[in-house]
Tab-separated table of C-alpha atoms in Angstrom:
chain	number	residue	atom	x	y	z
A	75	ALA	CA	0.000	0.000	0.000
A	76	GLN	CA	1.067	3.526	-0.676
A	77	SER	CA	1.942	6.004	2.026
A	78	VAL	CA	2.228	9.730	1.437
A	79	THR	CA	4.161	12.151	3.631
A	80	GLN	CA	3.796	15.892	3.420
A	81	LEU	CA	6.589	17.607	5.302
A	82	GLY	CA	5.336	20.628	7.171
A	83	SER	CA	1.698	20.875	8.179
A	84	HIS	CA	1.955	24.675	7.982
A	85	VAL	CA	4.042	26.748	5.582
A	86	SER	CA	4.194	30.541	5.502
A	87	VAL	CA	5.618	32.599	2.659
A	88	SER	CA	5.597	36.267	1.790
A	89	GLU	CA	3.636	37.469	-1.191
A	90	GLY	CA	5.874	37.230	-4.239
A	91	ALA	CA	8.160	34.594	-2.699
A	92	LEU	CA	8.725	31.052	-3.889
A	93	VAL	CA	6.235	28.439	-2.748
A	94	LEU	CA	7.617	24.954	-2.053
A	95	LEU	CA	5.376	22.256	-0.613
A	96	ARG	CA	6.982	18.877	-0.085
A	97	CYS	CA	5.536	15.457	-0.787
A	98	ASN	CA	7.192	12.062	-0.554
A	99	TYR	CA	5.560	8.753	-1.321
A	100	SER	CA	6.468	5.155	-0.751
A	101	SER	CA	5.912	2.759	-3.564
A	102	SER	CA	7.517	-0.200	-5.204
A	103	VAL	CA	5.724	0.479	-8.465
A	104	PRO	CA	5.521	3.563	-10.669
A	105	PRO	CA	3.023	5.843	-8.987
A	106	TYR	CA	0.179	8.023	-10.094
A	107	LEU	CA	0.647	11.349	-8.282
A	108	PHE	CA	-1.697	14.266	-7.687
A	109	TRP	CA	-1.819	17.627	-5.966
A	110	TYR	CA	-5.155	19.026	-4.840
A	111	VAL	CA	-6.021	22.388	-3.287
A	112	GLN	CA	-8.783	22.999	-0.752
A	113	TYR	CA	-10.200	26.391	0.183
A	114	PRO	CA	-12.056	26.720	3.519
A	115	ASN	CA	-15.260	24.699	3.721
A	116	GLN	CA	-14.968	23.541	0.136
A	117	GLY	CA	-14.098	20.363	-1.678
A	118	LEU	CA	-10.746	19.536	-3.219
A	119	GLN	CA	-9.786	20.872	-6.638
A	120	LEU	CA	-7.204	19.185	-8.827
A	121	LEU	CA	-4.063	21.281	-9.355
A	122	LEU	CA	-2.029	18.826	-11.399
A	123	LYS	CA	-1.293	15.163	-11.923
A	124	TYR	CA	1.530	12.879	-12.984
A	125	THR	CA	0.828	9.553	-14.619
A	126	THR	CA	3.526	8.867	-17.203
A	127	GLY	CA	5.785	10.854	-19.490
A	128	ALA	CA	7.373	14.202	-18.697
A	129	THR	CA	8.476	14.413	-15.095
A	130	LEU	CA	7.838	18.155	-14.805
A	131	VAL	CA	4.118	18.700	-14.674
A	132	LYS	CA	2.440	22.071	-15.025
A	133	GLY	CA	-0.895	22.732	-13.404
A	134	ILE	CA	-3.388	25.485	-12.877
A	135	ASN	CA	-2.732	28.831	-11.193
A	136	GLY	CA	0.987	28.769	-12.049
A	137	PHE	CA	1.821	25.683	-9.983
A	138	GLU	CA	4.097	22.906	-11.138
A	139	ALA	CA	5.541	19.728	-9.655
A	140	GLU	CA	8.434	17.485	-10.539
A	141	PHE	CA	8.381	13.723	-10.213
A	142	LYS	CA	11.756	12.493	-8.959
A	143	LYS	CA	11.787	8.724	-8.863
A	144	SER	CA	15.196	8.477	-7.179
A	145	GLU	CA	13.964	10.642	-4.324
A	146	THR	CA	10.373	9.302	-4.343
A	147	SER	CA	9.263	12.908	-4.275
A	148	PHE	CA	6.654	15.064	-5.980
A	149	HIS	CA	7.170	18.549	-4.559
A	150	LEU	CA	4.833	21.377	-5.549
A	151	THR	CA	6.271	24.778	-6.468
A	152	LYS	CA	5.172	28.196	-7.619
A	153	PRO	CA	7.709	30.929	-8.393
A	154	SER	CA	5.746	33.803	-6.892
A	155	ALA	CA	3.081	33.442	-4.204
A	156	HIS	CA	-0.173	35.361	-4.411
A	157	MET	CA	-2.548	36.085	-1.578
A	158	SER	CA	-5.168	33.937	-3.316
A	159	ASP	CA	-2.872	30.893	-2.990
A	160	ALA	CA	-3.604	30.679	0.738
A	161	ALA	CA	-5.310	27.311	1.159
A	162	GLU	CA	-4.656	23.729	2.183
A	163	TYR	CA	-2.790	21.526	-0.246
A	164	PHE	CA	-2.992	17.747	-0.424
A	165	CYS	CA	-0.663	15.361	-2.181
A	166	ALA	CA	-2.080	11.986	-3.204
A	167	ALA	CA	-0.548	8.847	-4.662
A	168	GLY	CA	-1.886	5.664	-6.185
A	169	SER	CA	-0.392	2.560	-7.714
A	170	SER	CA	-2.909	2.586	-10.535
A	171	GLY	CA	-5.248	5.008	-12.192
A	172	SER	CA	-8.081	3.892	-9.955
A	173	ALA	CA	-9.248	6.436	-7.423
A	174	ARG	CA	-10.083	3.523	-5.124
A	175	GLN	CA	-6.376	3.023	-4.494
A	176	LEU	CA	-5.547	6.656	-3.845
A	177	THR	CA	-3.791	7.575	-0.590
A	178	PHE	CA	-3.818	11.172	0.600
A	179	GLY	CA	-1.197	12.994	2.611
A	180	SER	CA	-2.240	14.856	5.753
A	181	GLY	CA	-2.151	18.228	4.031
A	182	THR	CA	-0.114	21.436	4.203
A	183	GLN	CA	-1.755	24.717	5.137
A	184	LEU	CA	-0.192	27.537	3.124
A	185	THR	CA	-0.318	31.051	4.540
A	186	VAL	CA	0.695	33.978	2.339
A	187	LEU	CA	1.883	37.055	4.233
A	188	PRO	CA	1.428	40.530	2.763
B	66	ASP	CA	-22.475	23.235	-15.429
B	67	GLY	CA	-21.709	19.671	-14.452
B	68	GLY	CA	-20.722	18.960	-10.930
B	69	ILE	CA	-21.372	17.341	-7.595
B	70	THR	CA	-23.907	18.725	-5.155
B	71	GLN	CA	-23.711	17.880	-1.494
B	72	SER	CA	-26.431	18.913	0.881
B	73	PRO	CA	-26.826	20.285	3.393
B	74	LYS	CA	-23.619	22.261	3.840
B	75	TYR	CA	-23.942	22.187	7.638
B	76	LEU	CA	-25.768	19.547	9.660
B	77	PHE	CA	-26.334	19.292	13.379
B	78	ARG	CA	-27.597	16.187	15.147
B	79	LYS	CA	-27.967	14.829	18.638
B	80	GLU	CA	-25.944	11.810	19.646
B	81	GLY	CA	-27.781	8.569	18.982
B	82	GLN	CA	-29.572	9.767	15.865
B	83	ASN	CA	-28.916	8.497	12.373
B	84	VAL	CA	-28.339	11.150	9.739
B	85	THR	CA	-28.193	10.969	5.943
B	86	LEU	CA	-25.934	13.123	3.796
B	87	SER	CA	-26.924	13.709	0.202
B	88	CYS	CA	-24.630	13.527	-2.829
B	89	GLU	CA	-25.831	14.059	-6.396
B	90	GLN	CA	-23.725	14.267	-9.554
B	91	ASN	CA	-24.594	15.187	-13.140
B	92	LEU	CA	-21.201	14.321	-14.603
B	93	ASN	CA	-22.378	10.908	-15.775
B	94	HIS	CA	-19.534	9.317	-13.806
B	95	ASP	CA	-19.764	5.640	-13.001
B	96	ALA	CA	-17.822	5.709	-9.741
B	97	MET	CA	-18.686	7.616	-6.589
B	98	TYR	CA	-16.892	7.894	-3.269
B	99	TRP	CA	-17.363	9.128	0.284
B	100	TYR	CA	-14.432	10.489	2.265
B	101	ARG	CA	-14.119	11.714	5.803
B	102	GLN	CA	-11.795	14.613	6.622
B	103	ASP	CA	-10.602	15.456	10.129
B	104	PRO	CA	-8.317	18.373	11.069
B	105	GLY	CA	-4.664	17.629	10.387
B	106	GLN	CA	-5.449	14.413	8.581
B	107	GLY	CA	-5.773	13.479	4.987
B	108	LEU	CA	-8.915	12.124	3.454
B	109	ARG	CA	-9.990	8.648	4.502
B	110	LEU	CA	-12.213	6.533	2.274
B	111	ILE	CA	-15.507	5.409	3.816
B	112	TYR	CA	-17.341	3.709	0.940
B	113	TYR	CA	-17.182	3.645	-2.820
B	114	SER	CA	-19.385	2.481	-5.639
B	115	GLN	CA	-18.240	1.660	-9.139
B	116	ILE	CA	-21.643	0.847	-10.612
B	117	VAL	CA	-25.303	1.161	-9.707
B	118	ASN	CA	-26.544	-1.272	-7.059
B	119	ASP	CA	-23.026	-2.153	-5.986
B	120	PHE	CA	-20.755	-0.614	-3.377
B	121	GLN	CA	-17.689	-1.574	-1.384
B	122	LYS	CA	-16.319	-0.725	2.044
B	123	GLY	CA	-13.385	1.612	2.216
B	124	ASP	CA	-10.866	1.964	4.998
B	125	ILE	CA	-13.225	3.287	7.695
B	126	ALA	CA	-16.701	1.909	6.888
B	127	GLU	CA	-17.736	0.991	10.442
B	128	GLY	CA	-20.752	2.998	11.571
B	129	TYR	CA	-21.668	4.126	8.057
B	130	SER	CA	-23.979	2.820	5.340
B	131	VAL	CA	-24.630	3.780	1.709
B	132	SER	CA	-26.893	2.978	-1.202
B	133	ARG	CA	-26.518	3.379	-4.960
B	134	GLU	CA	-29.949	3.018	-6.497
B	135	LYS	CA	-29.286	5.580	-9.221
B	136	LYS	CA	-26.152	6.500	-11.094
B	137	GLU	CA	-26.507	10.123	-10.049
B	138	SER	CA	-27.010	9.589	-6.334
B	139	PHE	CA	-24.879	8.123	-3.542
B	140	PRO	CA	-26.289	9.026	-0.099
B	141	LEU	CA	-24.309	8.319	3.062
B	142	THR	CA	-25.964	7.474	6.363
B	143	VAL	CA	-24.014	8.101	9.535
B	144	THR	CA	-25.463	5.734	12.095
B	145	SER	CA	-25.513	5.920	15.862
B	146	ALA	CA	-22.839	3.201	15.833
B	147	GLN	CA	-20.256	5.659	14.524
B	148	LYS	CA	-18.322	6.643	17.639
B	149	ASN	CA	-16.883	9.939	16.407
B	150	PRO	CA	-19.235	11.218	13.710
B	151	THR	CA	-18.328	14.915	13.887
B	152	ALA	CA	-16.283	15.609	10.758
B	153	PHE	CA	-16.249	17.124	7.284
B	154	TYR	CA	-17.631	14.681	4.715
B	155	LEU	CA	-16.670	14.854	1.061
B	156	CYS	CA	-18.330	13.108	-1.839
B	157	ALA	CA	-16.440	12.550	-5.093
B	158	SER	CA	-16.924	10.928	-8.449
B	159	SER	CA	-14.726	9.786	-11.297
B	160	GLN	CA	-14.621	7.936	-14.514
B	161	GLU	CA	-12.171	5.062	-14.882
B	162	HIS	CA	-8.583	6.267	-14.532
B	163	SER	CA	-9.598	9.906	-14.316
B	164	PRO	CA	-8.924	12.147	-11.301
B	165	LEU	CA	-11.504	12.568	-8.594
B	166	HIS	CA	-14.029	15.377	-8.873
B	167	PHE	CA	-15.210	16.603	-5.450
B	168	GLY	CA	-18.325	18.189	-4.043
B	169	ASN	CA	-18.124	21.084	-1.563
B	170	GLY	CA	-18.660	18.907	1.465
B	171	THR	CA	-21.028	18.616	4.414
B	172	ARG	CA	-19.865	19.565	7.885
B	173	LEU	CA	-21.578	17.315	10.414
B	174	THR	CA	-21.627	18.199	14.087
B	175	VAL	CA	-23.006	15.715	16.586
B	176	THR	CA	-23.522	16.769	20.193
């Protein structure tokens, strides 16, 4: 079974600074990897996904993530934080394309300081 | 617009009462899911259904029940057997090998 670790339950950055949210997974098979964003009292919205192919994945709102197999990592980045990026971010991993087998990390709350 | 509708957004119940959370989708997705979210934790799968009239237990099914009589609907009942029912409940749907599409959740408070 997959396990997903998000380092840092809370991350604070200044507006305009680099955003880096960390995600590591454990898997013996090539993973399917996702980042979701959740605004207060709302559902999760897909930011980006990695299945196969290019290891640098671009998503919505200027976010991107890089799949590094040797490090079993899928960190989320954005070059310049905006106040509207303040939300909770979840990394998820699965060993197949089936949502049934998806494991979520515990989430990282991003605060953007003016 | 296609999407998933969860109702109500907030729900309050007394301990010992069963309560049913609604989830409706018009995305024509075959699969539907119920997750529970607690502060500081990721999402945990309660039940899922891949086709009408069939559903499977997820990782934390105890104290919950579901039905899937229609493709569009997947209601979740939180029974009095659920020891810690206060949580944020998320419904999702997907087609095979596509990412999950989520509703906006129902926050259940049991006192």
